[in-house]
Short mmCIF file of C-alpha atoms and ligand atoms in Angstrom, two decimals:
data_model
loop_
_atom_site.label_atom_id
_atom_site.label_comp_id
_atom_site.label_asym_id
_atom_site.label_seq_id
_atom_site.Cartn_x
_atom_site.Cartn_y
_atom_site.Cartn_z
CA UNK V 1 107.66 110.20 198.16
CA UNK V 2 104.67 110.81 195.84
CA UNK V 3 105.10 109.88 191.84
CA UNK V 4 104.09 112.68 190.74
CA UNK V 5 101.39 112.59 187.94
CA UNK V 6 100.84 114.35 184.63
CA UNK V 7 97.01 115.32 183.52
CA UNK V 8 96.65 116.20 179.93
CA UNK V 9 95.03 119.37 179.69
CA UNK V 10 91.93 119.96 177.86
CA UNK V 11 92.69 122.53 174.59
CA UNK V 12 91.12 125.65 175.28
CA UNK V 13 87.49 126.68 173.61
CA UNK V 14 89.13 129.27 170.91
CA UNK V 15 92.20 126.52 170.39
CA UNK V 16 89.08 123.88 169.34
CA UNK V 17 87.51 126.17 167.41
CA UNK V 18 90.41 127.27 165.34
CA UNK V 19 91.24 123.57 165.05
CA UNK V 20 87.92 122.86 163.43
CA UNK V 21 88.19 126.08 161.54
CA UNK V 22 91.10 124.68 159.57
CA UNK V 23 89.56 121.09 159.41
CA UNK V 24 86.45 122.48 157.33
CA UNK V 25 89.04 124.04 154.68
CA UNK V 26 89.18 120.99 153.35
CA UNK V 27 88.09 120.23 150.16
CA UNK V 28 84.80 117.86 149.80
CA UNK V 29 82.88 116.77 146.87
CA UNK V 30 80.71 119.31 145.63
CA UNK V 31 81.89 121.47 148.52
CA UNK V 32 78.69 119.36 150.83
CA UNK V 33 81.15 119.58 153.04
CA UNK V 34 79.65 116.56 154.96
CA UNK V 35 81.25 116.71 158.33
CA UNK V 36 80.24 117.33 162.04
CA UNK V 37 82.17 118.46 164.76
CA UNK V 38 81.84 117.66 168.98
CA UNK V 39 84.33 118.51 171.57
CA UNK V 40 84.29 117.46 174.92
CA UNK V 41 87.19 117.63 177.22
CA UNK V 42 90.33 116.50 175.25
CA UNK V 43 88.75 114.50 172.45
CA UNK V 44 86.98 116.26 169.42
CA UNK V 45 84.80 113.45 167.64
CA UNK V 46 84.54 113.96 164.11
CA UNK V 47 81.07 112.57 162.19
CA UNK V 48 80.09 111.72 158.63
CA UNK V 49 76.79 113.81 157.56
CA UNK V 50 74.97 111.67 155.84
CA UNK V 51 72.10 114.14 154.56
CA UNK V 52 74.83 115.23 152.86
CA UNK V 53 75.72 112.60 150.79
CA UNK V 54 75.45 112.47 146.71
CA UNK V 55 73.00 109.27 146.44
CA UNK V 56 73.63 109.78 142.20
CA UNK V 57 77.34 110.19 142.48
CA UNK V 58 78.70 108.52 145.70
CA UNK V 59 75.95 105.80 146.37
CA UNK V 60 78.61 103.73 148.67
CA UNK V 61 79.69 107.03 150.75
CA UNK V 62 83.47 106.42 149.45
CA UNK V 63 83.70 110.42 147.80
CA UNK V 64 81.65 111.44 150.99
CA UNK V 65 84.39 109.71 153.44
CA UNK V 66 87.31 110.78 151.69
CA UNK V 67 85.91 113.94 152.23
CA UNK V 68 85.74 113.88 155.77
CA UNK V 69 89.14 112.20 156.08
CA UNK V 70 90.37 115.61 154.37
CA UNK V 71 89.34 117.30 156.83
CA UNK V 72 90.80 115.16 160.35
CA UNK V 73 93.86 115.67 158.36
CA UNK V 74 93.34 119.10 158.46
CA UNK V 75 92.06 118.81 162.40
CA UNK V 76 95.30 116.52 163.00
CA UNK V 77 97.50 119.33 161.42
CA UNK V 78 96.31 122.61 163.11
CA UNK V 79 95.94 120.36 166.89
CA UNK V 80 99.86 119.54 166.08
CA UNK V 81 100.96 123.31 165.26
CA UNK V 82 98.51 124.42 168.66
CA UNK V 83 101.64 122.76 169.84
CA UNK V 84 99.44 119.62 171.53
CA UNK V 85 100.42 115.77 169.78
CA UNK V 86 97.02 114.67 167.87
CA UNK V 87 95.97 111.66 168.60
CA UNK V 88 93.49 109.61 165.64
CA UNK V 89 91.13 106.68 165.76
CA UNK V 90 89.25 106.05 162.95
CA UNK V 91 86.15 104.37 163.63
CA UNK V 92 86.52 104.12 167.01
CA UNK V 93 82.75 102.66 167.73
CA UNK V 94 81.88 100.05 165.74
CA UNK V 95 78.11 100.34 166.75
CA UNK V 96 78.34 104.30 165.54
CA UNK V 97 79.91 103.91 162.15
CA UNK V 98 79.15 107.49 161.39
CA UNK V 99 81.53 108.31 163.65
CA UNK V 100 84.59 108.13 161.87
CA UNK V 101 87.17 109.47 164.08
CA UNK V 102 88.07 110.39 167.28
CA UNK V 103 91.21 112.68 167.74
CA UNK V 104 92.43 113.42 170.90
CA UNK V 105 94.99 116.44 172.24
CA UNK V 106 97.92 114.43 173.66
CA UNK V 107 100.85 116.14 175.34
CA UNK V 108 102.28 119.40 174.94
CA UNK V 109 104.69 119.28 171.60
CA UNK V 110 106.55 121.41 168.94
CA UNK V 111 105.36 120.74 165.36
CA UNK V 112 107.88 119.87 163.08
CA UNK V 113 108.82 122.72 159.82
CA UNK V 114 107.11 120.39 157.63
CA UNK V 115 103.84 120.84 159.65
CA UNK V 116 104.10 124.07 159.90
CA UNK V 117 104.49 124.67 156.12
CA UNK V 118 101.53 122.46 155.14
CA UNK V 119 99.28 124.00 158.17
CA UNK V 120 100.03 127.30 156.87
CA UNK V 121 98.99 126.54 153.42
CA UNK V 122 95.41 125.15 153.90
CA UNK V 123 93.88 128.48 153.10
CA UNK V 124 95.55 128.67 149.50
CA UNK V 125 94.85 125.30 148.87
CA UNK V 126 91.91 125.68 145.76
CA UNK V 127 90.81 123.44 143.40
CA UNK V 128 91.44 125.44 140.28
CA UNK V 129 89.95 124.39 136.81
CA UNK V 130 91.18 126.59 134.76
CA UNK V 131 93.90 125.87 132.30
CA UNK V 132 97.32 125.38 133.92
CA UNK V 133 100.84 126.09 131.95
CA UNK V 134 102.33 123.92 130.04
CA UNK V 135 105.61 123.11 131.89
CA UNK V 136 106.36 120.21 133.51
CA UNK V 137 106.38 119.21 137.39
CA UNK V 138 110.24 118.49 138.34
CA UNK V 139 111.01 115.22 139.97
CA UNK V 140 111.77 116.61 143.19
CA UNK V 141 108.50 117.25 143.72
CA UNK V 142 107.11 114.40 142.25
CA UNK V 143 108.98 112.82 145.12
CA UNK V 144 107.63 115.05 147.82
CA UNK V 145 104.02 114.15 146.90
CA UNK V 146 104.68 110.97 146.46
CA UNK V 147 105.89 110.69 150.12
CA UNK V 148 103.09 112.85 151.03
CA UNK V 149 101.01 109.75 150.43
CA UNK V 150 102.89 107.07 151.36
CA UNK V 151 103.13 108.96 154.82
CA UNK V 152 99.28 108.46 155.27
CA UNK V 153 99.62 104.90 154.10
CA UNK V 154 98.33 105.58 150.18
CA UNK V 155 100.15 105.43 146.88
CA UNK V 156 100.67 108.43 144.06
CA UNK V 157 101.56 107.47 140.92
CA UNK V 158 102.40 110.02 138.04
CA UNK V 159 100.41 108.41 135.20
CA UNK V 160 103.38 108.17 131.72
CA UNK V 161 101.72 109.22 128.90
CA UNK V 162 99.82 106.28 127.11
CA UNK V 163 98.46 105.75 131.13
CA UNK V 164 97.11 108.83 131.04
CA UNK V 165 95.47 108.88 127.82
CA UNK V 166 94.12 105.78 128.11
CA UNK V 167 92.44 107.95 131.79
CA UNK V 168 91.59 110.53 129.59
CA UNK V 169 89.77 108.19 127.20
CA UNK V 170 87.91 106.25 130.09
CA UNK V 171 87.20 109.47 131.82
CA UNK V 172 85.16 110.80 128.77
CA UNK V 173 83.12 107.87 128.39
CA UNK V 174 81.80 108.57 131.81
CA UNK V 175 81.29 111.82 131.82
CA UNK V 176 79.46 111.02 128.96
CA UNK V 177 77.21 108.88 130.10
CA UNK V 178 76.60 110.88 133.19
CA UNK V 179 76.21 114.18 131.38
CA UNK V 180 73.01 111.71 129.42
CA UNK V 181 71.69 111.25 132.83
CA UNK V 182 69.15 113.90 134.50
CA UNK V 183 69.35 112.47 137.68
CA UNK V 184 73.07 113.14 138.10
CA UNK V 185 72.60 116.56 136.36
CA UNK V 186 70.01 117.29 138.85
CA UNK V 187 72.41 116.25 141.91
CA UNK V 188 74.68 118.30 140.00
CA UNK V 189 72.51 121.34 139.68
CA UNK V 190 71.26 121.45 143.27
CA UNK V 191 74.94 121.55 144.45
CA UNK V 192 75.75 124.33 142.21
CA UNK V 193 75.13 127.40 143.81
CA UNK V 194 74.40 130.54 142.30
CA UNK V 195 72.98 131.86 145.43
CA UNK V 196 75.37 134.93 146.96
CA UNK V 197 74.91 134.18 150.48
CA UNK V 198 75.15 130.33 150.23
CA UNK V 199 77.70 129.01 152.23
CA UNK V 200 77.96 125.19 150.26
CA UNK V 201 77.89 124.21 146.75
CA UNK V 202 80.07 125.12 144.08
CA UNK V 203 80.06 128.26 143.13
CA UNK V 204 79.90 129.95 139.78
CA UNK V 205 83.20 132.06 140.13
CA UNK V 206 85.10 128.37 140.24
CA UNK V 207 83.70 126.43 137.56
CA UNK V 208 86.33 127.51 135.05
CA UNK V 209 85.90 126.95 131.21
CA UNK V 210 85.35 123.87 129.06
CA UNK V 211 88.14 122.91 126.88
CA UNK V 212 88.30 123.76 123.58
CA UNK V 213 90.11 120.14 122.46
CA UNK V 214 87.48 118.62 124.52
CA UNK V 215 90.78 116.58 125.42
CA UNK V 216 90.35 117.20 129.27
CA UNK V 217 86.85 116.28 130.41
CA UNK V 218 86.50 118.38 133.99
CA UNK V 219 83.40 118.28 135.80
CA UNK V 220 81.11 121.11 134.11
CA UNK V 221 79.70 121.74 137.10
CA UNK V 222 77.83 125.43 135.51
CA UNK V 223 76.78 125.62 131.93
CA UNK V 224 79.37 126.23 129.57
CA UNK V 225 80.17 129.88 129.01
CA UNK V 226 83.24 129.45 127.47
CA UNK V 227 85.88 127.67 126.07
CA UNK V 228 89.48 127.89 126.38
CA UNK V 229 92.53 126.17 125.52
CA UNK V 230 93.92 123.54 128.05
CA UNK V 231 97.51 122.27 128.56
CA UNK V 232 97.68 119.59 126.06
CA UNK V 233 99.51 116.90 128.48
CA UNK V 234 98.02 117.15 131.36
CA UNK V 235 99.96 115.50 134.62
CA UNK V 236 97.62 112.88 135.86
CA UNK V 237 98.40 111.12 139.58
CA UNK V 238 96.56 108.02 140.79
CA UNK V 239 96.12 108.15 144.55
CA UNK V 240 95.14 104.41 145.52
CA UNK V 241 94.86 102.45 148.68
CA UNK V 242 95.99 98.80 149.70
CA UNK V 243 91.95 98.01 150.49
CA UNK V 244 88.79 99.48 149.81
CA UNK V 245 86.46 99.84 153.23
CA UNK V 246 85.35 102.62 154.92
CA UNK V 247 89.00 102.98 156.69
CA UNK V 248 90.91 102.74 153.39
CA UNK V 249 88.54 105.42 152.25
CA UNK V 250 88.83 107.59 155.49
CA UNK V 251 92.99 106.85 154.91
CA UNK V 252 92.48 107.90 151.07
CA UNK V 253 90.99 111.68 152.46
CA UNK V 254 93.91 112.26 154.87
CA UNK V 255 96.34 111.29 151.83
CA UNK V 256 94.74 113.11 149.43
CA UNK V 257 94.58 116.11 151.51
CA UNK V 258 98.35 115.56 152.41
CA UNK V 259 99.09 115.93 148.86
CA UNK V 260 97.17 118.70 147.82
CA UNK V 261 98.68 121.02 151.10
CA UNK V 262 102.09 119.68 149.87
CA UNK V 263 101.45 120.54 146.23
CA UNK V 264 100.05 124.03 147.87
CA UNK V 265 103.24 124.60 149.28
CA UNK V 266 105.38 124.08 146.36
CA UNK V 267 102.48 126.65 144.84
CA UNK V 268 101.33 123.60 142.36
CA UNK V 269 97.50 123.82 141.54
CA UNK V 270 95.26 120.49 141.34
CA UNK V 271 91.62 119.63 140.36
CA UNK V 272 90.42 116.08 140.70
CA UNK V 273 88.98 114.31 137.56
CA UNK V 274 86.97 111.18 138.90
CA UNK V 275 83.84 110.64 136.77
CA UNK V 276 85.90 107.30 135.76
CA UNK V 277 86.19 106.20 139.44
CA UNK V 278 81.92 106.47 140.00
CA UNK V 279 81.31 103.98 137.29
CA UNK V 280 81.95 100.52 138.68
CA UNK V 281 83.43 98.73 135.77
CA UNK V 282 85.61 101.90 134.85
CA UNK V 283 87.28 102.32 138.07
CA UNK V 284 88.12 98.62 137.89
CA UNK V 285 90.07 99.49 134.85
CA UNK V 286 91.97 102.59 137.01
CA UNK V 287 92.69 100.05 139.87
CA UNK V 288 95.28 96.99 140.46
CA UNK V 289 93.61 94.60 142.61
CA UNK V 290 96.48 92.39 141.21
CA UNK V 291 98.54 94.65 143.36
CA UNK V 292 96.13 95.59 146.14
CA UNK V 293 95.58 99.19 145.22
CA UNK V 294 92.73 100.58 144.83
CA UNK V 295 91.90 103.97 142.62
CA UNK V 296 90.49 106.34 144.94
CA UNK V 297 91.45 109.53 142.75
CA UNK V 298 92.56 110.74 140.11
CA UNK V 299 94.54 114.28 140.04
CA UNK V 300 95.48 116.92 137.83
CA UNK V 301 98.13 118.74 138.80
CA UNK V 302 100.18 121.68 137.08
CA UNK V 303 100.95 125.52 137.22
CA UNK V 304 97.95 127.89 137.19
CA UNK V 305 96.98 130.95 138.19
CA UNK V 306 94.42 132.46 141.37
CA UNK V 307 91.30 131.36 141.96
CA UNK V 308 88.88 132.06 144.35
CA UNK V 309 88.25 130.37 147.60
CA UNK V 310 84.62 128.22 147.99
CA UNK V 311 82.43 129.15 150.70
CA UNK V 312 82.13 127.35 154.21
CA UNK V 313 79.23 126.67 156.51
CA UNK V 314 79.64 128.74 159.94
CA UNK V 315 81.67 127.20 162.25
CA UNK V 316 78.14 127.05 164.65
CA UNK V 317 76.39 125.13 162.49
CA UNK V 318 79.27 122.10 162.66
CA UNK V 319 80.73 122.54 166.16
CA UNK V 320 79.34 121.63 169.59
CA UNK V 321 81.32 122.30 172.27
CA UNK V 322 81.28 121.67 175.97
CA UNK V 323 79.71 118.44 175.90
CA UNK V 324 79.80 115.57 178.17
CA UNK V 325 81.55 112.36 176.56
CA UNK V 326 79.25 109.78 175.10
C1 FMN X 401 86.58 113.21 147.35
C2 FMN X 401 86.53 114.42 146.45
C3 FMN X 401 86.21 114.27 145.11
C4 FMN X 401 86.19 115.38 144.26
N1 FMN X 401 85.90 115.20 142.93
C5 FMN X 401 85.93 116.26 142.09
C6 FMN X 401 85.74 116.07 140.68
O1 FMN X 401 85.58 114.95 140.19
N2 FMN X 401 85.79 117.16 139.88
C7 FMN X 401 86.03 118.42 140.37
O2 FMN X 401 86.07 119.36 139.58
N3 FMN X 401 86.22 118.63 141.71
C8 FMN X 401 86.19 117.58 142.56
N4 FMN X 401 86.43 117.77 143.91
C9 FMN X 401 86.71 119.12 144.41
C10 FMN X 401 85.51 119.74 145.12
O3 FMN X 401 84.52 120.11 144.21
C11 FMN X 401 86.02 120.95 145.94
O4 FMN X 401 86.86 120.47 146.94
C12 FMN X 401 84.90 121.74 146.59
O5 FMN X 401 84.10 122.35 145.62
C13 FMN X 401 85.46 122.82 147.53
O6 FMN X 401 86.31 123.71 146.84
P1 FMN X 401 87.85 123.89 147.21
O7 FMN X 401 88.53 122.57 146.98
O8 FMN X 401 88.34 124.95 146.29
O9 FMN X 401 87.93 124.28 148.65
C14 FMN X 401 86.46 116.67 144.78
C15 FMN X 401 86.80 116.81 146.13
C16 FMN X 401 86.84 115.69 146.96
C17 FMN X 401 87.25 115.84 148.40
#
């Protein structure tokens, strides 16, 4: 009698591209959205752009690779609810560190409800600036976050209130000193797009207000138009990792993004705040290395209202398809 073998189908052209549709929703740091895309039979390989990358802001790539890590997450999470088991390798070729993963369509599957939810909320999921209410995030979703990171091997912590004033204090100083720079106000500048039809940058429409209290230093990505008041304790989370390399970075993307989809689906808003975390001796303060964690970034999180979605490069300009295998 013949054993009789299984072959693992290749996903179908429109099931890659809708997988790599959802993969560049993710978020990326000053929306370069610094990612490239190549399928070839059952593998798509996923590679860091480095053109893209912020030489001012993100000298070491970390910002840039959490970045792309957002968005295998993202890959992972729409190959899983295709019904097909994603398979990841993060740097898979050590003599092509640019490209940082490899994930593969396994066998046939049926994603779990959790999936589902978070797969169905990566087109909500905005970074919103704008003031958020004042209540308070219950514990039960504190805990679901917090397990949304530990699940891709990062920590969340929920920073008490002298913590997150002491953030607050640190994260001033550095936007501070950046805001005296005009190189990083020129990186800043050229990623801010005021441009209708351009499909990277941030955009005007999302740059929100600057706080009245000056309490709450967010990026000012746009000149400041106008004030408003801000929540006056704002919920800071710490998302660290147990090492600091490329993976750990990579790790610290698919975590992050894991959080924000699971803070979508509880309908909880978040903008990052991580001037503190691009000054060396700063982000030493935010990090334990006693305890082996790393800052990688710092959230706010709370209750706000709409905001408008950031553009996206077409899916062309990212995705090859067909290929043969390197
Ligand atoms: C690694 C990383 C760091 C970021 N840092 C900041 C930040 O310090 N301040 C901020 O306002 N937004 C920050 N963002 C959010 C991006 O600006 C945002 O994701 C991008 O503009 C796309 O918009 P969207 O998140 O609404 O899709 C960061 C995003 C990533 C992935």
């Amino acid at each position: 009698m013949r054993a009789r073998t299984h072959t693992i189908t290749a996903p179908s052209v429109d099931v890659i591209a809708e997988c790599v549709h959802a993969a560049v929703q993710a978020p990326s740091i000053h929306n370069t959205q610094p990612w490239r895309f190549e399928a070839h039979g059952r593998d798509i390989d996923v590679y860091a752009d480095r053109s893209r990358q912020l030489s001012v802001l993100d000298p070491s790539g970390r910002q840039l690779l959490m970045s792309v890590g957002a968005a295998v997450f993202n890959l992972r999470l729409a190959l899983f609810v295709h019904g097909r088991m994603p398979v990841q390798r993060l740097l898979p070729d050590p003599a092509r560190p640019d490209l940082v993963a490899r994930v593969s369509a396994g066998p046939t599957t049926v994603a779990a409800s959790t999936a589902q939810i978070l797969a169905a909320a990566i087109p909500h999921r905005h970074t919103n600036r704008f003031p958020f209410q004042p209540a308070a995030i219950p514990w039960p979703v504190l805990d679901e976050l917090i397990g949304a990171a530990t699940a891709e091997g990062a920590t969340l912590n929920h920073a008490e209130p002298v913590v997150r004033d002491a953030i607050l204090a640190v994260t001033r100083t550095a936007d501070d000193r950046f805001r005296a720079r005009t190189d990083y106000q020129a990186e800043l500048a050229a990623w801010t797009s005021t441009a209708p039809d351009r499909r990277d940058g941030v955009p005007a429409d999302v740059c929100g207000p600057t706080d009245l209290a000056y309490r709450l230093p967010l990026r000012e990505f746009c000149p400041p138009v106008h004030q408003a008041t801000f929540e006056r304790h704002p919920a800071l989370m710490i998302l660290a990792t147990r090492g600091d390399t490329p993976y750990h970075w990579l790790r610290a993307g698919e975590a992050l993004q894991r959080v924000l989809l699971t803070a979508t689906a509880r309908r909880l808003d978040a903008s990052p705040l991580n001037q503190a975390l691009e000054i060396p001796g700063l982000r030493r303060l935010v990090t334990d290395q006693s305890a082996g964690r790393y800052a990688q970034t710092i959230l706010r999180m709370g209750y706000g209202g709409p905001v408008p979605a950031t553009p996206r490069r077409p899916l062309a300009e990212v995705l090859q398809t067909g290929g043969s295998p390197p």
